[in-house]
Amino acid sequence: MLEEEAGPVQHQMQFFTGYPQNYGAPSGHYAQVPSKAIPSQVDNQYGGGYYSTGYSVPAQSVLTPSVGSNLLNTQGSQQSYSKVPPHPVESAEGLGQGAISSTSYLRTNTPQSYSAFGSHYSTSVSSSVASQGFPLNSGHYAMPMVSSAAYPSLSYPSMATASPYGQVFTSQSLPAIGQFKETNAFSGQSTVVSHSLQQVPMGYSSTSWSTSDVQSAQDSLSRNHTGSLAKASNQTSTVGGVDSSHLVSQNVRFIKSGVGSSVSSAVTSSERTPVDHSAQPGPVPSVTKPSESLLQEGMQYGGYVNNQASSTPAPLSSSSGDEEEDEEDEEAAIDSSSTTSSASPVPNNYDALEGGGFPETRSITSSPAPAPSVPPTSKTSKPFGYGYPALQPGYQNSAPPTSAMQPTNPGHHSGFQQYSQQYPGMNQLSSSLGGLNLQHSQQPESLRPVNLIQDRNILPITPVPAPVPNLNSDLRKLNCSPDSFRCTLTNIPQTQTLLNKAKLPLGLLLHPFRDLTQLPVITSSTIVRCRSCRTYINPFVSFIDQRRWKCNLCYRVNDVPEEFMYNPLTRSYGEPHKRPEVQNSTVEFIASSDYMLRPPQPAVYLFVLDVSHNAVEAGYLTVLCQSLLENLDKLPGDSRTRIGFITFDSTVQFYNLQEGLSQPQMLIVSDIDDVFLPTPDSLLVNLHESKELIKDLLNALPNMFTNTRETHSALGPALQAAFKLMSPTGGRISVFQTQLPSLGAGLLHSREDPNQRSSMKGVQHLGPATDFYKKLALDCSGQQTAVDLFLLSSQYADLASLACMSKYSAGCIYYYPSFHHTHNSAQAEKLQKDLKRYLTRKIGFEAVMRIRCTKGLSIHTFHGNFFVRSTDLLSLANVNPDAGFAVQMSIEESLTDTSLVCFQTALLYTSSKGERRIRVHTLCLPVVSSLADVYAGADVQAVICLLANMAVDRSVSSSLSDARDALVNAVVDSLSAYMSTVSNLQQSTLIAPNSLKLFPLYVLALLKQKAFRTGTSTRLDDRVYAMCQMKSQPLIHLMKMIHPNLYRIDRLTDEGAIHVNDKVVPQPPLQKLSAEKLTREGVFLMDCGSIFYIWIGKSCDNNFIKDVLGYPNYAAVPQKLTQLPELDTLSSERTRSFISWLRDSRPLNPVLQVIKDESPAKTDFFQHLIEDRTEAAFSYYEYLLQIQQQTCK
Amino acid sequence: MESVVFIFSLIDCCALIFLSVYFIITLSDLECDYINARSCCSKLNKWVIPELIGHTVVTVLMLISLHWFIFLLNFPVATWNIYRYIMVPSGNMGVFDPTEIHNRGQLKSHMKEAMIKLGFHLLCFFMYLYSMILALIND
């Protein structure tokens, strides 16, 4: 029917569009069609995706068969298709024949399109592209995928579809080219889908034609494709948007022109990651067709639909499962169409959605182009509504997809079945096929067996990224950033039995109060929450219809409040799924008075300072007072901010700073057994009213005690006084302590036996000696007061006991061993930098955090600094941006009836400005039923951090050697479980899945940490401090501490450099932490998180020393160097920009330490080379052999 | 004389039963979030010693009055009570520590323990009752 030339393009286009529609239509028939054609495809994809091996090859082979099946199916399924067509047909008619006339196509097309595909495939098999295309085409899933891609980027409905398909399209188009004739014949049928679609296809086709597209298509990574597709689609949509509405026939040409431009863009995009897609989303509205398909699919598959719906509105819209994706696409398409053609929202959509109204969708698609179609489109535009209904089903439905899947499965690998079942269509299929982007490439990769003993270079040259959950791209885009929220298993096992088999811990790592550059803040009179579980509405809920939403944690159906129907962003009504709450997984609400027990407290800061002889000798007061003076105006707070000071030695001194006094007045309380407040009203004063007095005091303080002979420290009484002072308001107490408390309540005795420091046997006294500090902390916590501890002692100060004051009051702990303001300038500089950050960083007062998770999961252990007030409520008197938390979870009920689980943390706090705010993060993860998938989704860094937390607990409650054994057993158990169940390779060697290849290395690094090492002399306080850090640091900082990054910096080049703020930042490759990498000619930088070491080899190039360090030769470099001079040379510039780039990526300003090869400080550097053998610990290789021995037992 | 021993044991056992019930109620309150961990633990810690003493006294009494079977029945439980009390780490606020009760399933194990003790005390109650009646009849 079609012209050959124009035909191919159109055909392709049609196909794409056709897919969604077809699917949509099939939804009724669903089981039949999908089962036949789709399943096979799905399987193929899976097979390809999961098993990295010969992805393309299997795909082709499978595909061909699938094609055949598809063809067959098409006839069988035609019924379903035919149903669909009705509306489309009309629209199509309007369009006209040829490319333009899609109507005729519509009906016939669906079936034909399949057949066409089949033909393409069969013919095209030779081209790699085709193979890729296949999976997409074949599966309904493919459609979803398309939609997902489309969503993000497109304005255009067609675009959207195209983008998801994008890959597919490209592939198709390629084959199509060769096979034009065939396609054409089919195309006649295929064209049916929708006008809008046609436009898109044209765009695509054009793109496909362009070599760039082809290339992208060929890329193994689906991401690129989708990305490119999306962009292309967008472009096309923009171009076509206009065109489509006007002329279908013309479109071809237009498209081509547009395509040319779009192609280039597409190409660029292809390189980018999915993110780009999200950026592109703008065009979304065009998506009309996809939305229909999405809806249908969503209904069928359920689950994701919700997400999609929510996502759809936003550019970021998450593509849910395949089906969902389709739906989304449709929705998006609808939207776009509505925008382009007519804004009329489609009421019908809802009905259609619920009813299964594919016809509508199609009509919608068609509507964009031809006038007749428009009305339907308008309906579709509402699609959101559809999306919602679809969502619901999604949840319910995993089953239908499975059934569909199953038929295919038999033919294919049985292994796949699991997948399909698990994902019931939505997630996996869509994600795998349509969503291919990451998943495809990733999953197989993450399961690739790695022979640890043979593979010497397992450390990647770039920092290890967080694994991306195996979700479809729409959901993935909506998901919470891994920086804030990470799960140890990004594929959640279905049952506790499965989890036990995997031998990996299940838990979350949270960094909820992280400094964010972009955070949607929502001011709303009503904060929409689930009525039964109090979950905040989030992108992963499903809208059943416009008036009701279903909670994704407890599955209760809630009403959407009237206010929520209005979207303040778009100023539109009736689109609850477009609200920012449903578009962002990280949001902040301004809370109403319902969330307050009392008026928001002011910012109150109290400093409790040790002024005994020891403290004066160390000289920290100078540094502190200087920092305070500098940052007094930057302290977070408002006009109510209050501040106070207490000093103590053997007595407690208070400072009356009441406004009106001519100078600060010191009040001494010597009765330390029963401390009282001499003048309760004037000790905490308003910062702004008494600023002059405060400055006077800070200037005077460092010199006030210079001649003190008092060596005792009455820390306990001083803390009691501080508590009394703070209890009416709450706030923050900063305690500076330099020695063991020796007087009054809470006095401690030295428990450390220096001879036992390097003992191989157990380490004693890791727990507190008294419960005084714990009780005090709980009292403080109850009065919303946090205690931060700065310990600057040169001798044992029993940090294990003192740390309790911060641990349970949600404070933070800083430790500066052997601090001296002149003799140890590195520590002094560190204190100064830490103080700057500490004083000026964001702070939240009277905070509570609640962690909720999908029904069936439960949290059983919490790690971090806080007090667990009730089962899931963490009481945080203060919260700061550098605090990290971890929780362990168990699976109490089987998760078989759901394909997704969600976790939500809600942090309610009072900002320093006196606003009550709630920060909500929501994470969504897929559920899997096979052990292989669990391993594929393991997040090794999160696992390590959680294990570190567990090991700290174990050391304190049991013993250090127990904890060490447990760490080793964690590796042995998980690897042997993997080898015995998943990998069928020979057992004689040590095999790990790619996702866990770094697991043994990281555990070895943990064993060599100060916290857990034995045999090496480690002071008890150092050890305890390392443990405290493990419990309270967020993952990114903790990983640097556990496994530092080593770079060679004497040969920095601009190769692979990135540009940040107009500066070129070189990106040297990571080196493994082994002395074998150190050469005498080189200069190395080690990034340990809180400290940078620069190690200079003896025979280092003099040019480097001259150009970067500013000294004539190696011998002239001083032993203590903590700064790099600013020299005007290229290598100096590169080095400094690289270091400052590393510094900018973390809140704590790390101290730089230059170490010469023969300096005594080099042991500090060498202790971090964890792959090397030390006198007391194995090298990495020996350790692997040990593990291997144990796994083979 | 024997009847006096059993009458005392019966009264003591009643007290222990009430205590067990109180433990269960308080722990389940904590489970349901009606009270916070701090107040729950301070409430319960108050009664750990009385429970320990109450039970040890009965056990010793049985040993003195040469009721070997009942003594052997009580002995493990009394030992467990004392062991649990002695093994509290120095930094903890008692057998029930508010900072740890929500971790590692401690709440559940405390609950289980209280249930088992309740059952045990009920068993003992009837045993004492029977023995008391027997002793009264013999007198």
PDB file of N, CA and C in Angstrom, chain A residues 667-693:
ATOM      1  N   LEU A 667      31.352  33.296  86.673  1.00  0.00           N
ATOM      2  CA  LEU A 667      30.738  32.812  87.904  1.00  0.00           C
ATOM      3  C   LEU A 667      31.267  31.410  88.148  1.00  0.00           C
ATOM      4  N   ILE A 668      31.875  31.203  89.273  1.00  0.00           N
ATOM      5  CA  ILE A 668      32.510  29.909  89.539  1.00  0.00           C
ATOM      6  C   ILE A 668      31.668  29.101  90.509  1.00  0.00           C
ATOM      7  N   VAL A 669      31.359  27.879  90.136  1.00  0.00           N
ATOM      8  CA  VAL A 669      30.646  26.971  91.024  1.00  0.00           C
ATOM      9  C   VAL A 669      31.617  25.867  91.406  1.00  0.00           C
ATOM     10  N   SER A 670      31.961  25.818  92.657  1.00  0.00           N
ATOM     11  CA  SER A 670      32.960  24.830  93.053  1.00  0.00           C
ATOM     12  C   SER A 670      32.319  23.586  93.653  1.00  0.00           C
ATOM     13  N   ASP A 671      31.026  23.632  93.883  1.00  0.00           N
ATOM     14  CA  ASP A 671      30.352  22.469  94.449  1.00  0.00           C
ATOM     15  C   ASP A 671      29.994  21.504  93.325  1.00  0.00           C
ATOM     16  N   ILE A 672      30.967  20.683  92.969  1.00  0.00           N
ATOM     17  CA  ILE A 672      30.727  19.856  91.794  1.00  0.00           C
ATOM     18  C   ILE A 672      29.868  18.637  92.081  1.00  0.00           C
ATOM     19  N   ASP A 673      29.589  18.358  93.322  1.00  0.00           N
ATOM     20  CA  ASP A 673      28.727  17.219  93.613  1.00  0.00           C
ATOM     21  C   ASP A 673      27.260  17.559  93.400  1.00  0.00           C
ATOM     22  N   ASP A 674      26.975  18.826  93.491  1.00  0.00           N
ATOM     23  CA  ASP A 674      25.593  19.237  93.283  1.00  0.00           C
ATOM     24  C   ASP A 674      25.618  20.553  92.520  1.00  0.00           C
ATOM     25  N   VAL A 675      25.815  20.451  91.245  1.00  0.00           N
ATOM     26  CA  VAL A 675      25.997  21.657  90.441  1.00  0.00           C
ATOM     27  C   VAL A 675      24.676  22.392  90.303  1.00  0.00           C
ATOM     28  N   PHE A 676      24.727  23.680  90.373  1.00  0.00           N
ATOM     29  CA  PHE A 676      23.530  24.496  90.162  1.00  0.00           C
ATOM     30  C   PHE A 676      23.888  25.623  89.216  1.00  0.00           C
ATOM     31  N   LEU A 677      22.872  26.256  88.696  1.00  0.00           N
ATOM     32  CA  LEU A 677      23.101  27.353  87.770  1.00  0.00           C
ATOM     33  C   LEU A 677      23.053  28.653  88.554  1.00  0.00           C
ATOM     34  N   PRO A 678      24.120  29.404  88.565  1.00  0.00           N
ATOM     35  CA  PRO A 678      24.147  30.610  89.389  1.00  0.00           C
ATOM     36  C   PRO A 678      23.116  31.651  88.948  1.00  0.00           C
ATOM     37  N   THR A 679      23.041  31.910  87.692  1.00  0.00           N
ATOM     38  CA  THR A 679      22.021  32.849  87.196  1.00  0.00           C
ATOM     39  C   THR A 679      21.404  32.253  85.944  1.00  0.00           C
ATOM     40  N   PRO A 680      20.344  31.492  86.103  1.00  0.00           N
ATOM     41  CA  PRO A 680      19.818  30.704  84.991  1.00  0.00           C
ATOM     42  C   PRO A 680      19.446  31.534  83.758  1.00  0.00           C
ATOM     43  N   ASP A 681      19.163  32.813  83.952  1.00  0.00           N
ATOM     44  CA  ASP A 681      18.628  33.575  82.823  1.00  0.00           C
ATOM     45  C   ASP A 681      19.685  34.192  81.927  1.00  0.00           C
ATOM     46  N   SER A 682      20.856  34.420  82.480  1.00  0.00           N
ATOM     47  CA  SER A 682      21.785  35.239  81.710  1.00  0.00           C
ATOM     48  C   SER A 682      22.991  34.454  81.209  1.00  0.00           C
ATOM     49  N   LEU A 683      22.897  33.153  81.269  1.00  0.00           N
ATOM     50  CA  LEU A 683      24.048  32.360  80.823  1.00  0.00           C
ATOM     51  C   LEU A 683      23.946  32.018  79.335  1.00  0.00           C
ATOM     52  N   LEU A 684      22.735  31.821  78.904  1.00  0.00           N
ATOM     53  CA  LEU A 684      22.513  31.628  77.469  1.00  0.00           C
ATOM     54  C   LEU A 684      21.943  32.933  76.950  1.00  0.00           C
ATOM     55  N   VAL A 685      22.680  33.596  76.100  1.00  0.00           N
ATOM     56  CA  VAL A 685      22.242  34.937  75.705  1.00  0.00           C
ATOM     57  C   VAL A 685      22.012  35.004  74.212  1.00  0.00           C
ATOM     58  N   ASN A 686      21.245  35.986  73.835  1.00  0.00           N
ATOM     59  CA  ASN A 686      20.972  36.179  72.422  1.00  0.00           C
ATOM     60  C   ASN A 686      22.246  36.593  71.702  1.00  0.00           C
ATOM     61  N   LEU A 687      22.543  35.904  70.659  1.00  0.00           N
ATOM     62  CA  LEU A 687      23.807  36.114  69.947  1.00  0.00           C
ATOM     63  C   LEU A 687      23.918  37.546  69.425  1.00  0.00           C
ATOM     64  N   HIS A 688      22.811  38.059  68.956  1.00  0.00           N
ATOM     65  CA  HIS A 688      22.888  39.379  68.316  1.00  0.00           C
ATOM     66  C   HIS A 688      22.900  40.499  69.333  1.00  0.00           C
ATOM     67  N   GLU A 689      22.197  40.288  70.420  1.00  0.00           N
ATOM     68  CA  GLU A 689      22.142  41.359  71.413  1.00  0.00           C
ATOM     69  C   GLU A 689      23.442  41.458  72.200  1.00  0.00           C
ATOM     70  N   SER A 690      24.072  40.345  72.411  1.00  0.00           N
ATOM     71  CA  SER A 690      25.269  40.374  73.257  1.00  0.00           C
ATOM     72  C   SER A 690      26.533  40.105  72.468  1.00  0.00           C
ATOM     73  N   LYS A 691      26.498  40.413  71.203  1.00  0.00           N
ATOM     74  CA  LYS A 691      27.621  40.027  70.358  1.00  0.00           C
ATOM     75  C   LYS A 691      28.951  40.603  70.849  1.00  0.00           C
ATOM     76  N   GLU A 692      28.926  41.830  71.306  1.00  0.00           N
ATOM     77  CA  GLU A 692      30.186  42.442  71.734  1.00  0.00           C
ATOM     78  C   GLU A 692      30.773  41.717  72.939  1.00  0.00           C
ATOM     79  N   LEU A 693      29.894  41.399  73.883  1.00  0.00           N
ATOM     80  CA  LEU A 693      30.371  40.682  75.067  1.00  0.00           C
ATOM     81  C   LEU A 693      30.936  39.323  74.687  1.00  0.00           C
TER      82      LEU A 693
END
